[in-house]
């Protein structure tokens, strides 16, 4: 019997404000043996966030040093700030058989696909419309009008990528969207290419 849990990756992307982090918090309550990849960013910390929980917040100078030193699995510039995924903790979590969850943008998704495609399942999350995204960003009350306009502009660029993803969730009804995301996180464990072919065939030789 193969019962050892294999490390896998679940990438969640979608316009800022569509509900990714709120949905993920629901999923964490019900999914076992996962590791949330805490990104590093140069953007300002929001009032409900903390360093080392939501992100590691560093300066642009420090970020550029980290790029030079090869610390990132992937990084991207999003709305004038840098965001990146550190390589070391990801590799450690994968070795332990964890489901590693990334909340990264469409550029990051493309890079991780190129590097670790056999491990990746991915889901694009969005609001039903741009107008609904705007009202969520306004209600969230964490950004200035100028920042909100930048996020809306970026959303129109990101939506073009939705078919690069395995799954899509239109986050309208929160309960339905969170149970769908939980199902996807669970099924990500059954991706056939997480399993080693040679190992499998050895178990089938006479
Ligand atoms: P993201 O992580 O994608 O930037 P957030 O999780 O911060 O987005 O959600 C943005 C705002 O939308 C938050 O105020 C959140 O409470 C709200 N929200 C999330 N999902 C829904 C939903 N299905 N209906 C209405 N509001 C929602
Ligand atoms: P926010 O500022 O709203 O937290 O995030 C802005 C955007 O950056 C979101 O689309 C989010 O998915 C993306 N993002 C967060 N962390 C990373 C990362 O490590 N790499 C990449 N490529 N994008 C990220």
PDB file of C-alpha atoms and ligand atoms in Angstrom, residues 12-17 20 37-41 43 46 49 55 74-76 78-79 83-85 103-109 140 151 154 158, ligand 2:
ATOM      1  CA  UNK A  12      -3.758  30.332  -5.281  1.00  0.00           C
ATOM      2  CA  UNK A  13      -3.833  33.505  -7.394  1.00  0.00           C
ATOM      3  CA  UNK A  14      -6.362  36.191  -8.221  1.00  0.00           C
ATOM      4  CA  UNK A  15      -6.843  39.944  -8.068  1.00  0.00           C
ATOM      5  CA  UNK A  16      -5.978  41.576  -4.781  1.00  0.00           C
ATOM      6  CA  UNK A  17      -9.237  41.926  -2.823  1.00  0.00           C
ATOM      7  CA  UNK A  20      -7.900  34.778  -1.220  1.00  0.00           C
ATOM      8  CA  UNK A  37       4.421  29.814   2.265  1.00  0.00           C
ATOM      9  CA  UNK A  38       4.984  33.183   3.943  1.00  0.00           C
ATOM     10  CA  UNK A  39       6.154  35.546   1.231  1.00  0.00           C
ATOM     11  CA  UNK A  40       8.573  38.413   1.590  1.00  0.00           C
ATOM     12  CA  UNK A  41       7.393  41.836   0.446  1.00  0.00           C
ATOM     13  CA  UNK A  43       4.929  46.787   0.611  1.00  0.00           C
ATOM     14  CA  UNK A  46      -1.523  46.710   6.959  1.00  0.00           C
ATOM     15  CA  UNK A  49      -1.209  42.088   9.620  1.00  0.00           C
ATOM     16  CA  UNK A  55       4.528  38.406   5.196  1.00  0.00           C
ATOM     17  CA  UNK A  74      10.359  33.091  -7.580  1.00  0.00           C
ATOM     18  CA  UNK A  75       9.785  36.805  -7.206  1.00  0.00           C
ATOM     19  CA  UNK A  76       7.790  39.467  -9.047  1.00  0.00           C
ATOM     20  CA  UNK A  78       3.384  43.754  -8.345  1.00  0.00           C
ATOM     21  CA  UNK A  79       1.888  47.251  -7.983  1.00  0.00           C
ATOM     22  CA  UNK A  83       7.031  40.057  -3.597  1.00  0.00           C
ATOM     23  CA  UNK A  84       8.952  36.786  -3.406  1.00  0.00           C
ATOM     24  CA  UNK A  85       8.906  33.186  -2.180  1.00  0.00           C
ATOM     25  CA  UNK A 103      -0.754  32.947  -2.470  1.00  0.00           C
ATOM     26  CA  UNK A 104       1.182  34.463  -5.375  1.00  0.00           C
ATOM     27  CA  UNK A 105       0.447  36.461  -8.515  1.00  0.00           C
ATOM     28  CA  UNK A 106       0.160  35.239 -12.121  1.00  0.00           C
ATOM     29  CA  UNK A 107       3.853  35.887 -12.849  1.00  0.00           C
ATOM     30  CA  UNK A 108       4.903  33.793  -9.846  1.00  0.00           C
ATOM     31  CA  UNK A 109       2.549  31.007 -10.968  1.00  0.00           C
ATOM     32  CA  UNK A 140     -11.699  46.295   3.291  1.00  0.00           C
ATOM     33  CA  UNK A 151      -4.988  47.161  -7.849  1.00  0.00           C
ATOM     34  CA  UNK A 154      -3.612  45.127 -12.220  1.00  0.00           C
ATOM     35  CA  UNK A 158      -4.374  39.273 -14.136  1.00  0.00           C
TER      36      UNK A 158
HETATM   37  P1  LIG B   2      -1.243  42.004  -1.396  1.00  0.00           P
HETATM   38  O1  LIG B   2      -0.433  43.267  -1.425  1.00  0.00           O
HETATM   39  O2  LIG B   2      -2.703  42.266  -1.672  1.00  0.00           O
HETATM   40  O3  LIG B   2      -1.015  41.172  -0.156  1.00  0.00           O
HETATM   41  O4  LIG B   2      -0.732  41.093  -2.607  1.00  0.00           O
HETATM   42  C1  LIG B   2      -0.651  41.627  -3.890  1.00  0.00           C
HETATM   43  C2  LIG B   2      -0.405  40.534  -4.903  1.00  0.00           C
HETATM   44  O5  LIG B   2       0.896  39.961  -4.701  1.00  0.00           O
HETATM   45  C3  LIG B   2      -1.382  39.359  -4.822  1.00  0.00           C
HETATM   46  O6  LIG B   2      -1.767  39.050  -6.158  1.00  0.00           O
HETATM   47  C4  LIG B   2      -0.575  38.245  -4.230  1.00  0.00           C
HETATM   48  O7  LIG B   2      -1.019  36.973  -4.670  1.00  0.00           O
HETATM   49  C5  LIG B   2       0.798  38.563  -4.791  1.00  0.00           C
HETATM   50  N1  LIG B   2       1.886  37.934  -4.024  1.00  0.00           N
HETATM   51  C6  LIG B   2       1.992  37.790  -2.672  1.00  0.00           C
HETATM   52  N2  LIG B   2       3.127  37.164  -2.348  1.00  0.00           N
HETATM   53  C7  LIG B   2       3.760  36.875  -3.513  1.00  0.00           C
HETATM   54  C8  LIG B   2       4.979  36.201  -3.836  1.00  0.00           C
HETATM   55  O8  LIG B   2       5.732  35.716  -2.982  1.00  0.00           O
HETATM   56  N3  LIG B   2       5.296  36.111  -5.158  1.00  0.00           N
HETATM   57  C9  LIG B   2       4.501  36.620  -6.137  1.00  0.00           C
HETATM   58  N4  LIG B   2       4.902  36.441  -7.409  1.00  0.00           N
HETATM   59  N5  LIG B   2       3.358  37.258  -5.876  1.00  0.00           N
HETATM   60  C10 LIG B   2       2.976  37.378  -4.575  1.00  0.00           C
END
